[in-house]
Coordinates of C-alpha atoms and ligand atoms in Angstrom, one line a residue:
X1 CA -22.4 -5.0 -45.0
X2 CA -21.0 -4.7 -41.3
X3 CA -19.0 -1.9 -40.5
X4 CA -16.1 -2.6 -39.6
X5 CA -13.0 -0.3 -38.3
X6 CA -10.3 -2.0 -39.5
X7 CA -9.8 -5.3 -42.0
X8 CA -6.7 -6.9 -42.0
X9 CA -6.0 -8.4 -45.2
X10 CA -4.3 -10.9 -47.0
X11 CA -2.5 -12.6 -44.2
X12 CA -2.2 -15.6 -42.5
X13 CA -3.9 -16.7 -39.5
X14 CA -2.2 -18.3 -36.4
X15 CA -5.1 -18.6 -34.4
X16 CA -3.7 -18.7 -31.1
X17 CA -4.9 -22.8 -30.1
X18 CA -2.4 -24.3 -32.4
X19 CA -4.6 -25.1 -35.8
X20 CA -2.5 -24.7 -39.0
X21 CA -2.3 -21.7 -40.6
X22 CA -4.7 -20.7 -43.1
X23 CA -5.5 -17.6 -45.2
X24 CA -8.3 -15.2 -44.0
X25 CA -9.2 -11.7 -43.0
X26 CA -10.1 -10.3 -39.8
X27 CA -11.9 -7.7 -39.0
X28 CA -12.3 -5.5 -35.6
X29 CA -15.1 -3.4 -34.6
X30 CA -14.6 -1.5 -31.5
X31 CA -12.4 -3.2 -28.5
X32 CA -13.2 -6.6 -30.4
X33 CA -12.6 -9.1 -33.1
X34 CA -15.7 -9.2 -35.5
X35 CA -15.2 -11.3 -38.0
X36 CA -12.5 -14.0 -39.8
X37 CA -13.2 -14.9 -43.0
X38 CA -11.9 -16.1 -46.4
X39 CA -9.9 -13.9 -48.1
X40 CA -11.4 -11.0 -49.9
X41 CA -14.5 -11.4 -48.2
X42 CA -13.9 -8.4 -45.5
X43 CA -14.5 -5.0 -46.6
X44 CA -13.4 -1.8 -44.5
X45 CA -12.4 2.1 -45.6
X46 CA -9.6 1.2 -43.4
X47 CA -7.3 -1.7 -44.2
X48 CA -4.1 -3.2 -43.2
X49 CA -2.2 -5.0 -45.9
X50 CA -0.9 -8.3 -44.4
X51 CA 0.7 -10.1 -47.1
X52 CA 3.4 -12.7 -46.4
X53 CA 3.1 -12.0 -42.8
X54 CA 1.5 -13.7 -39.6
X55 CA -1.4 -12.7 -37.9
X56 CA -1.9 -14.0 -34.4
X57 CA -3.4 -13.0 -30.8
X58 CA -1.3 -10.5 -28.7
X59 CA 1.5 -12.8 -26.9
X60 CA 0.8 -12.6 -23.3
X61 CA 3.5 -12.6 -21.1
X62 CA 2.5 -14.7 -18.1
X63 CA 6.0 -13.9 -15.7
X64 CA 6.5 -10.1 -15.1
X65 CA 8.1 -7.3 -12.9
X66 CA 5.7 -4.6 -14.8
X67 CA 2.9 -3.9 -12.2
X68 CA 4.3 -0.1 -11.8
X69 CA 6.1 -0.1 -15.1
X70 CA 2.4 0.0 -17.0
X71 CA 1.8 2.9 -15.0
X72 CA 5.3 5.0 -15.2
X73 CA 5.9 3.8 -18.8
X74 CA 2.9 3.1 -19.7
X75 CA 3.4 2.7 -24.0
X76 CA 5.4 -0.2 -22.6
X77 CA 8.0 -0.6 -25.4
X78 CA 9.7 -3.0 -24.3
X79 CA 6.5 -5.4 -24.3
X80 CA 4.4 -4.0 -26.6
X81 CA 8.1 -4.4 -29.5
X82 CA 7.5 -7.9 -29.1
X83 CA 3.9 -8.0 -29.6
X84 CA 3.1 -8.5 -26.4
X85 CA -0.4 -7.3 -25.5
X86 CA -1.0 -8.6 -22.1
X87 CA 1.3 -8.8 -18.5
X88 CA 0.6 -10.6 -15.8
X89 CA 2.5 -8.4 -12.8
X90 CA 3.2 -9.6 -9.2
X91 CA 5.5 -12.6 -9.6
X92 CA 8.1 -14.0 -7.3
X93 CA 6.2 -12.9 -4.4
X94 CA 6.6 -9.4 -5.0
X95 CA 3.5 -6.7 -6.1
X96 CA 2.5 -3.5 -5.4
X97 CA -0.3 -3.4 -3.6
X98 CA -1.9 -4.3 -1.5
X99 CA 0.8 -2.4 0.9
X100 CA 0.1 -0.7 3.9
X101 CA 4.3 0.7 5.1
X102 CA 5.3 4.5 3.6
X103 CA 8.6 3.2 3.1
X104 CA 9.9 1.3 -0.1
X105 CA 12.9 -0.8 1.0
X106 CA 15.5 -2.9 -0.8
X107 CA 12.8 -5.2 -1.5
X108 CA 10.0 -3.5 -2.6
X109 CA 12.2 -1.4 -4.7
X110 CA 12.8 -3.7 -7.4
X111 CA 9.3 -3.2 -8.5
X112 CA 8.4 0.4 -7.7
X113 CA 10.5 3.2 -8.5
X114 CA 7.6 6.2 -7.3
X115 CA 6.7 5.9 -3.9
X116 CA 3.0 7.2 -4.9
X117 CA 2.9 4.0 -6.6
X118 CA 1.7 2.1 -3.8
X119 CA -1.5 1.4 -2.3
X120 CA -3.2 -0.1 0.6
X121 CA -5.4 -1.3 -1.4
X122 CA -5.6 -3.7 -4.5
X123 CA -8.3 -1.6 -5.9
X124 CA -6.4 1.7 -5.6
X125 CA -3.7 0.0 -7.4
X126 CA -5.7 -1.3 -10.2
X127 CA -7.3 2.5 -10.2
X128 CA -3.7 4.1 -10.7
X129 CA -3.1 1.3 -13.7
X130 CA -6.2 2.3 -15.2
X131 CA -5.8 5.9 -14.4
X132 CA -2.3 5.5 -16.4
X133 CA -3.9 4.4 -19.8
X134 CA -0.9 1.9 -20.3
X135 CA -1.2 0.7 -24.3
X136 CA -1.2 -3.4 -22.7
X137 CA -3.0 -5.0 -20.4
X138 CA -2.0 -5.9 -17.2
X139 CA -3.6 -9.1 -14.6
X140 CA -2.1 -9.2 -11.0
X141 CA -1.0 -11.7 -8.5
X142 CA -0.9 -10.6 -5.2
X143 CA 2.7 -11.6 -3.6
X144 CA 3.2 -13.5 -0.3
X145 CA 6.6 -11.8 0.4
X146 CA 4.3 -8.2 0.1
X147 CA 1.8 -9.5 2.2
X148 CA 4.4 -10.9 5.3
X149 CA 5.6 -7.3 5.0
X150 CA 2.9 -6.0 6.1
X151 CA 1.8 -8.2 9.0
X152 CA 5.4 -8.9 10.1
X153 CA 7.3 -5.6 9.3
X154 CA 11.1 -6.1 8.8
X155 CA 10.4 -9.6 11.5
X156 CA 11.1 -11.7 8.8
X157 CA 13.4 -14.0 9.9
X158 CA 10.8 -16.7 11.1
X159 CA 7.3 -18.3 10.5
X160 CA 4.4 -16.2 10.8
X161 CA 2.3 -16.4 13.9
X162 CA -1.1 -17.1 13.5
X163 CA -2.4 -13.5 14.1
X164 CA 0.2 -12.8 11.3
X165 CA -1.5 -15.7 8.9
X166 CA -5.2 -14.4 9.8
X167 CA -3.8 -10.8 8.7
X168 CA -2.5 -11.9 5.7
X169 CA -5.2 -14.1 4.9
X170 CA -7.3 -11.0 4.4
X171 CA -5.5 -9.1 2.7
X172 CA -5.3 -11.9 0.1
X173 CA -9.4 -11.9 0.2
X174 CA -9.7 -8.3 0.2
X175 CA -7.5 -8.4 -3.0
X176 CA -8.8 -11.1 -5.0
X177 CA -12.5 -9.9 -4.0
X178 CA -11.3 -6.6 -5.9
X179 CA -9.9 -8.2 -8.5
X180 CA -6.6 -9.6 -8.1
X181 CA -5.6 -12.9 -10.0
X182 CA -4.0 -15.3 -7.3
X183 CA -1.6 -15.1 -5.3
X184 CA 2.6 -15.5 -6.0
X185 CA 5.4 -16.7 -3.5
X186 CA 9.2 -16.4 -3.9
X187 CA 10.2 -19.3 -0.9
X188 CA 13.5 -18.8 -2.5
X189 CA 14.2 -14.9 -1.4
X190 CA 15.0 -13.6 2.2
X191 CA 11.9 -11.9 2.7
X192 CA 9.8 -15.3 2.7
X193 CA 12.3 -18.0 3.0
X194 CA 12.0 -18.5 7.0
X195 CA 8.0 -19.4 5.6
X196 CA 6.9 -22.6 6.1
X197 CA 4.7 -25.2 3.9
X198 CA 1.8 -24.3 6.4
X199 CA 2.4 -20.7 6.6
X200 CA 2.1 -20.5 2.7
X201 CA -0.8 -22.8 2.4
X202 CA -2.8 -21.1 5.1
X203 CA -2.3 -17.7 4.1
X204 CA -3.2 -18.9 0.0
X205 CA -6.6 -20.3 1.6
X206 CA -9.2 -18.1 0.1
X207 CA -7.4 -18.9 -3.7
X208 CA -10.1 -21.3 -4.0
X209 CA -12.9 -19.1 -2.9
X210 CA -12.5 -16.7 -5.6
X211 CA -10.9 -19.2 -8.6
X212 CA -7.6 -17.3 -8.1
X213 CA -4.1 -19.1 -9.5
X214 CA -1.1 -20.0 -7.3
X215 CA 2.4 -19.1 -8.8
X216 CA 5.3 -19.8 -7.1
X217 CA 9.1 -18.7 -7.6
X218 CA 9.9 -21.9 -5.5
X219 CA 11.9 -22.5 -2.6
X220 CA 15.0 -24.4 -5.0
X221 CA 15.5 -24.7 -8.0
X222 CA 19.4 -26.4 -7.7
X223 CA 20.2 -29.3 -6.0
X224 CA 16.8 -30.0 -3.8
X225 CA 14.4 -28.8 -6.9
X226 CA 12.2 -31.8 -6.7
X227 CA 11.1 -31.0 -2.8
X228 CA 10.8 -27.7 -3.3
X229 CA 8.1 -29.1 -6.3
X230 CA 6.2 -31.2 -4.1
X231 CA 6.5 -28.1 -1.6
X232 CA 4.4 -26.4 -4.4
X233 CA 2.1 -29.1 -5.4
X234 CA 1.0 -29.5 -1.6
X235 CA 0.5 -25.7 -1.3
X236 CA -1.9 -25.5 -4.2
X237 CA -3.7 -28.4 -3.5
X238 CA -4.6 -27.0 0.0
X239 CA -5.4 -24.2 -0.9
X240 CA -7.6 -25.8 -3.7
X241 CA -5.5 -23.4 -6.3
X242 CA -4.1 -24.4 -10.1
X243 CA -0.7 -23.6 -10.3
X244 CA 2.0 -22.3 -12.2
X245 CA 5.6 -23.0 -11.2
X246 CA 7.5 -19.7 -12.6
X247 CA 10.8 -19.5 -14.6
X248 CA 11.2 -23.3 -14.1
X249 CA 15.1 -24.3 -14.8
X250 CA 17.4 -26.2 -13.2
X251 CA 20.3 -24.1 -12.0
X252 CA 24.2 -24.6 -11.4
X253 CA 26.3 -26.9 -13.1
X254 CA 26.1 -29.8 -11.0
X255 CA 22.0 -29.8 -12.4
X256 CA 22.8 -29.2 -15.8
X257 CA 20.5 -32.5 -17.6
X258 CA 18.1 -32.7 -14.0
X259 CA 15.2 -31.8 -16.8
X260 CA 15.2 -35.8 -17.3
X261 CA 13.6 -35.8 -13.5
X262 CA 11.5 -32.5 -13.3
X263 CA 9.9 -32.7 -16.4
X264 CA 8.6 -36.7 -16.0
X265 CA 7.7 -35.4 -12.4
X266 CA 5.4 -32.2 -14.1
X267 CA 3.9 -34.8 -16.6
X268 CA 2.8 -37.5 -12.9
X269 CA 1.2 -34.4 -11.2
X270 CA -0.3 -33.1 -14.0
X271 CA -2.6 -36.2 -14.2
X272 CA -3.4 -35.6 -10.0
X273 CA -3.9 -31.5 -10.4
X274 CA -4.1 -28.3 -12.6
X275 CA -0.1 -27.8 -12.7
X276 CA 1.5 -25.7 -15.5
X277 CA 5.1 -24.0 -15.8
X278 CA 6.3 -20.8 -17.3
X279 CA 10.1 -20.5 -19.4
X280 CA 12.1 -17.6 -20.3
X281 CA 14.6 -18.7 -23.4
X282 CA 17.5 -18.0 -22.4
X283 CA 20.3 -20.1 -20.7
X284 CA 21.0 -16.8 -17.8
X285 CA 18.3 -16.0 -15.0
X286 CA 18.6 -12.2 -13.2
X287 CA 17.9 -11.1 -9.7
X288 CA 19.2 -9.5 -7.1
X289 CA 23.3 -10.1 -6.4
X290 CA 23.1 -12.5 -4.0
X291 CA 26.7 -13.7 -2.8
X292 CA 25.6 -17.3 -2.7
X293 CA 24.7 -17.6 -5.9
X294 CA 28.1 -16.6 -7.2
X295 CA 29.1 -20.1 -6.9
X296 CA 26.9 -21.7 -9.2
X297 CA 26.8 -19.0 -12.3
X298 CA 29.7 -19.5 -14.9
X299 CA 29.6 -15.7 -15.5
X300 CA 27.8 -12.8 -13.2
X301 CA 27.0 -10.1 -15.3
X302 CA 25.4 -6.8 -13.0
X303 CA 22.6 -5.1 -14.0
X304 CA 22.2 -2.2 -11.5
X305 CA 24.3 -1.3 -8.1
X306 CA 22.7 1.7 -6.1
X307 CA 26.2 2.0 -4.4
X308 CA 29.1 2.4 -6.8
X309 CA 28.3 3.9 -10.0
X310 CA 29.3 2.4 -13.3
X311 CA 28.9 -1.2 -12.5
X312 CA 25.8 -1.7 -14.7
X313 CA 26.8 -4.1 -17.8
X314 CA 30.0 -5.6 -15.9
X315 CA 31.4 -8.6 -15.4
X316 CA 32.1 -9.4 -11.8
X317 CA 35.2 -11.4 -12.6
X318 CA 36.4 -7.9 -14.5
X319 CA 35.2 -5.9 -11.3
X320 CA 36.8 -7.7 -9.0
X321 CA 40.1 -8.0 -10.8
X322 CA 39.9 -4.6 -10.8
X323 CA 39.3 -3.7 -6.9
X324 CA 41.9 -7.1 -6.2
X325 CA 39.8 -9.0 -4.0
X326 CA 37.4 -12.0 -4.8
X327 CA 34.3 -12.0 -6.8
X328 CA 32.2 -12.6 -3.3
X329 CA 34.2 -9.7 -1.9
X330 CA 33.3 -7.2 -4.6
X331 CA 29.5 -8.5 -4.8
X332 CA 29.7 -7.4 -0.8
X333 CA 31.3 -3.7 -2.3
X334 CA 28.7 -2.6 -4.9
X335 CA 25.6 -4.0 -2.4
X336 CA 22.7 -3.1 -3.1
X337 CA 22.9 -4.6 -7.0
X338 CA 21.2 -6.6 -9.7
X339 CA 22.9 -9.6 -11.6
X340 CA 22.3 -11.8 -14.3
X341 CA 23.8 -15.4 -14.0
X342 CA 24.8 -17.5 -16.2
X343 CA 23.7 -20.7 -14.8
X344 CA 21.6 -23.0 -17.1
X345 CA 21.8 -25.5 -19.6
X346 CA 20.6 -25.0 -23.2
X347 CA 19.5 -28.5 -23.6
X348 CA 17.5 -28.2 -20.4
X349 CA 16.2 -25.0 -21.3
X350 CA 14.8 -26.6 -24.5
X351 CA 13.6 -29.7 -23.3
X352 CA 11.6 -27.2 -20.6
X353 CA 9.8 -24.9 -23.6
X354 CA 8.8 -28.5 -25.5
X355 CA 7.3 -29.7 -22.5
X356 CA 3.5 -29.8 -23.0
X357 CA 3.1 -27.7 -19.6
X358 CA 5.2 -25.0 -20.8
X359 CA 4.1 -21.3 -21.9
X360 CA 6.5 -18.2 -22.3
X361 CA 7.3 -15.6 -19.7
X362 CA 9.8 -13.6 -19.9
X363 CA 10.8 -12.5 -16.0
X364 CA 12.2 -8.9 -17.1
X365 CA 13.2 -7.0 -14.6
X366 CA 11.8 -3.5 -16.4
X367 CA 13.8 -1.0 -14.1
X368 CA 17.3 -2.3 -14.0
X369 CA 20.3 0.0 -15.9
X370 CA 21.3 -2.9 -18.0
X371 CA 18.5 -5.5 -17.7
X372 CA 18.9 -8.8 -19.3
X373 CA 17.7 -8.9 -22.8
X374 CA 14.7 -11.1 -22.1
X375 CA 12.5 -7.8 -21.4
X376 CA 13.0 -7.1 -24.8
X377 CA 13.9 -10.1 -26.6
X378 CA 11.3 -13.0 -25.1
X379 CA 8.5 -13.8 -27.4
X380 CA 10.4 -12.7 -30.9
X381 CA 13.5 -14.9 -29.7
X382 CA 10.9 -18.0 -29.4
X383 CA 9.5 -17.2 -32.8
X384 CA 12.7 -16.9 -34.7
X385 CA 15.6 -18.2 -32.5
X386 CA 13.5 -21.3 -31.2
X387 CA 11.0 -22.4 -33.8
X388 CA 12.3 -20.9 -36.8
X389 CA 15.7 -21.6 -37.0
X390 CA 16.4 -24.7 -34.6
X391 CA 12.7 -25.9 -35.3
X392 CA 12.3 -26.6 -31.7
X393 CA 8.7 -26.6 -32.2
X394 CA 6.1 -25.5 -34.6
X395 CA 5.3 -21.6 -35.3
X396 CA 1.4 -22.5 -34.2
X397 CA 2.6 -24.1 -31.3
X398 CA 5.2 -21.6 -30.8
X399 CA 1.9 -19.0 -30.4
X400 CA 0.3 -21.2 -28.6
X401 CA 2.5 -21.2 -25.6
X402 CA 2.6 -17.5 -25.9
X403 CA -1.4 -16.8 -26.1
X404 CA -3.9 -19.3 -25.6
X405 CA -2.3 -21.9 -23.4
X406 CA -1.5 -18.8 -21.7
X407 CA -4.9 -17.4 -21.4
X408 CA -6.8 -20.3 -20.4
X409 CA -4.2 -21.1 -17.6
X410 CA -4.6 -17.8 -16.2
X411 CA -8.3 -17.3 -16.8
X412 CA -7.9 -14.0 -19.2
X413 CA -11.4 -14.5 -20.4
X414 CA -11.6 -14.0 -24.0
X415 CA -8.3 -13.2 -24.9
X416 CA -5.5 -15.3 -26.5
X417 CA -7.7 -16.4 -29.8
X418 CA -7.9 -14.9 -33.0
X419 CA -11.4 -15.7 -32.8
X420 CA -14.9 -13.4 -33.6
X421 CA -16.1 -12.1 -30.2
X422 CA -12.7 -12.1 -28.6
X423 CA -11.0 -9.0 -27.6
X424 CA -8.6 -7.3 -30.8
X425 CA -5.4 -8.0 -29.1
X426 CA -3.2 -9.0 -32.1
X427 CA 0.5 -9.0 -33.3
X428 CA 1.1 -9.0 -37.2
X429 CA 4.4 -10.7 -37.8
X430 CA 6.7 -11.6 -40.5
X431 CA 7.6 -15.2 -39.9
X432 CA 10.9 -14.8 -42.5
X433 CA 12.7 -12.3 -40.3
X434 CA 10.9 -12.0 -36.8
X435 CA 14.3 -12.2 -34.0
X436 CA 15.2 -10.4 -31.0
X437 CA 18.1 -8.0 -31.5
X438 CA 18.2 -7.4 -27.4
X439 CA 21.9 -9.1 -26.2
X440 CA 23.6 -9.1 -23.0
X441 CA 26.1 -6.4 -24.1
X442 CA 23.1 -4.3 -25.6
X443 CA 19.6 -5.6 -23.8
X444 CA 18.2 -2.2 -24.7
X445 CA 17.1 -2.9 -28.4
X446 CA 13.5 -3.6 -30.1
X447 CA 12.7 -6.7 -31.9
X448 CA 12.6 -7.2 -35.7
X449 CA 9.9 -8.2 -37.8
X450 CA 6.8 -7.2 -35.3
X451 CA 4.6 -4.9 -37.7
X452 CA 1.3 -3.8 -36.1
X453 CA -0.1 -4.7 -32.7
X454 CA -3.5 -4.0 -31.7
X455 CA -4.3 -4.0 -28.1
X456 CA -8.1 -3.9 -27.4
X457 CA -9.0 -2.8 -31.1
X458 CA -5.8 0.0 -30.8
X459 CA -2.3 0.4 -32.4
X460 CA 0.0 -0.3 -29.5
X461 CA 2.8 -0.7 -31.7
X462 CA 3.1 0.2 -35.4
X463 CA 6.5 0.4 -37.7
X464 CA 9.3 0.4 -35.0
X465 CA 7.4 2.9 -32.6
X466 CA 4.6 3.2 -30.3
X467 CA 1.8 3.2 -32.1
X468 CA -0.4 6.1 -29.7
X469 CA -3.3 3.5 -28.9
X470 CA -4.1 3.8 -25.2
X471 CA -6.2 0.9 -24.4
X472 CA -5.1 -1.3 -22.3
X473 CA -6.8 -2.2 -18.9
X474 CA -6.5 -3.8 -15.6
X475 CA -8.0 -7.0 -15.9
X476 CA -10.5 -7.6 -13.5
X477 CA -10.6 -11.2 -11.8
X478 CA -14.5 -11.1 -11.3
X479 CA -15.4 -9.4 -14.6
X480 CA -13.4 -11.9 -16.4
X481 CA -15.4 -14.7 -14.9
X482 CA -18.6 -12.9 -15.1
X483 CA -17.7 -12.8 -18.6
X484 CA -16.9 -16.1 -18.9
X485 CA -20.1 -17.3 -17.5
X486 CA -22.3 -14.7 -19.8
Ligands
ZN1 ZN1 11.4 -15.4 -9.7
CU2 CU1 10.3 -13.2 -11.5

């Protein structure tokens, strides 16, 4: 009889690719899954009684802020709550390394509160995660805004030279040769919007050297969201990169029901190239307070202001009331700040998470005073809110999109499948009464009906607490397609 560390017993099996469920046991030796089998057939001194509940892969949140959260807070509740065993960091255009200034602006500070965060390296970075013992795992995109930083200082106002690109360009291959994912852009924020199509495409060039992924917080996603898609569909075919168009919504009113042309438009250039999306579900988005994106949000909500203390949780309409001047003005007052805007449709949300290109990401911002409840709410909100109770989709297909659509979009070898030989990242659910508690007025709140997760073959998260297993890792680009390959 194999020895195995842990059985778990009795429950039911979402594998991760969709199948039906079906009854077995699984059983985990070391950092891996060893066995699934019929019920009763795997034996261990220690046993987890699953009964009634769901076991599937860790969800793996493919949108995320956490790249210096996994090291400052490194039992990650907020992930880990929701059965989340896996992050992939550097979105938007924004990481952590690699980062060659001493000084964390505006910018930068979104994602690093510690300045000793940083490093010039991607492999220093990836040494600090490690170094940290986070209970997740973590994958990393390298961010375009970060790198024009670097080769253009606060000169950001214009289109890279081509000294600039070449510097850039490096830095990208230095990265991804170390391990790095791919490579992120956020066209839409200040720091990169002067970019142009060639000045992204040029500097994402040696993507398809090392098989690294192309995300992109695009350019618009209001009123000229279809050429800001073929913007990103030209950028990852030159630089011969698969790509993954974060957060995709349509935003302000007058888009509300613009789904009806994105979505058709994803399904065409799926056909031509490797083009997936990630959703957060949720009909608000959160960023910076940006004055002109007042106009399009029904409600502003802030979730941080360095300035004027006791704006966090706030509406801006009660703020401004307050000082007697406009919303715009106030905005203007309590710079710098965070907001969340209320700016999408539910219907288009919906249609966007059904879509067959669509996996879960939930874009929390982990540092912000009052952060919007997706960085606590995401993946246990799709379960219950989405699939249980408006039957928006499937429970297995609900996993799905959360683990191995996931995984095989972003390369995470061996991970994603509840499957002998992959790596014991699991979440053991109860399907009855799994639902995120996290809401605007309280985003601070873990999940319900999460029991046990196991990240690499240890308890991340066990009864309502951390569960003291240490074991997550920065994922490695070039191990994980070693691995692959073996
Ligand atoms: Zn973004
Ligand atoms: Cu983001």
């Amino acid at each position: 009889m194999a020895a195995y560390d842990i059985v778990i017993r009795n429950g039911q099996v979402a594998d991760g690719t969709g199948k039906k469920l079906f009854a077995a046991d699984v059983a985990l030796k070391g950092d891996r899954i060893a066995a699934v089998g019929a019920p009763g057939s795997l034996k261990s001194e220690n046993e987890i009684d699953a009964t009634g509940k769901v076991v599937a892969p860790g969800f793996i949140d493919v949108h995320t802020h956490d790249d210096t959260a996994l090291i400052d807070n490194p039992t990650m509740a907020m992930k880990a709550s929701q059965g989340v065993t896996t992050v992939v960091c550097g979105n938007c255009g924004v990481s952590a390394a690699p980062y060659l200034n001493t000084d964390v602006g505006h910018w930068m500070s979104l994602i690093i509160k510690k300045k000793e965060n940083v490093s010039k390296d991607f492999a220093g970075f990836a040494a600090k995660v490690e170094a940290a013992r986070p209970a997740i795992n973590g994958a990393f995109l390298i961010g375009h805004g970060t790198l024009r930083m670097n080769a253009m200082g606060d000169d950001l106002g214009r289109v890279a030279t081509a000294p600039e690109i070449k510097q850039m360009r490096d830095l990208l291959d230095q990265s991804l040769e170390q391990g790095a994912i791919g490579m992120s852009s956020g066209l839409f924020y200040a720091v990169s919007n002067a970019a142009s199509t060639d000045e992204v495409a040029e500097v994402a060039a040696p993507l398809a050297k090392w098989g690294g992924i192309y995300t992109a917080h695009m350019r618009d996603e209001g009123d000229h969201i279809l050429k800001a898609m073929d913007e990103t569909f030209e950028i990852g075919r030159r630089a011969g990169a698969e790509i993954i168009v974060s957060h995709h919504k349509c935003s302000g009113r007058s888009n509300f029901g613009r789904m009806v042309e994105t979505l058709p438009k994803f399904t065409d250039a799926m056909k031509q190239q490797q083009i997936a999306f990630d959703v957060y579900p949720y009909i608000a988005g959160s960023t910076i307070l940006r004055s002109d994106m007042l106009e399009r949000a029904d409600k502003v909500l802030i979730t941080w202001s360095d300035k004027v203390a006791g704006m966090s949780g706030r509406d801006l309409k009660d703020i401004a009331a307050e000082m007697g001047c406009s919303m715009k003005e106030a905005a203007d007052h309590i710079q710098p700040a965070g907001a969340i805007y209320f700016m999408m449709d539910e219907k288009d949300v919906q249609a966007a998470m059904a879509h067959p290109g669509a996996m879960i990401g939930s874009d929390g911002i982990p540092f912000d005073a009052h952060p919007h409840p997706r960085l606590w709410g995401t993946f246990p909100r799709v379960l219950g809110h989405y699939s249980r109770d408006l039957k928006l989709f499937p429970l297995e297909d609900a996993v799905r999109r959360m683990t191995s659509y996931s995984a095989q979009r972003f390369h995470l070898t061996k991970r994603g499948e509840v499957k002998p030989g992959f790596y014991a990242d699991l979440c053991i659910f109860d399907p009855a009464t799994v639902i995120d508690t996290a809401t605007f007025e309280k985003p601070i709140a873990p999940a319900k009906g999460i029991d046990t997760v196991f990240c690499n073959g240890a308890i991340a998260w066990r009864d309502g607490k951390p569960g003291g297993g240490r074991a997550g890792r920065a994922l490695n680009r070039q191990a994980m397609q070693d691995e692959a390959k073996a």
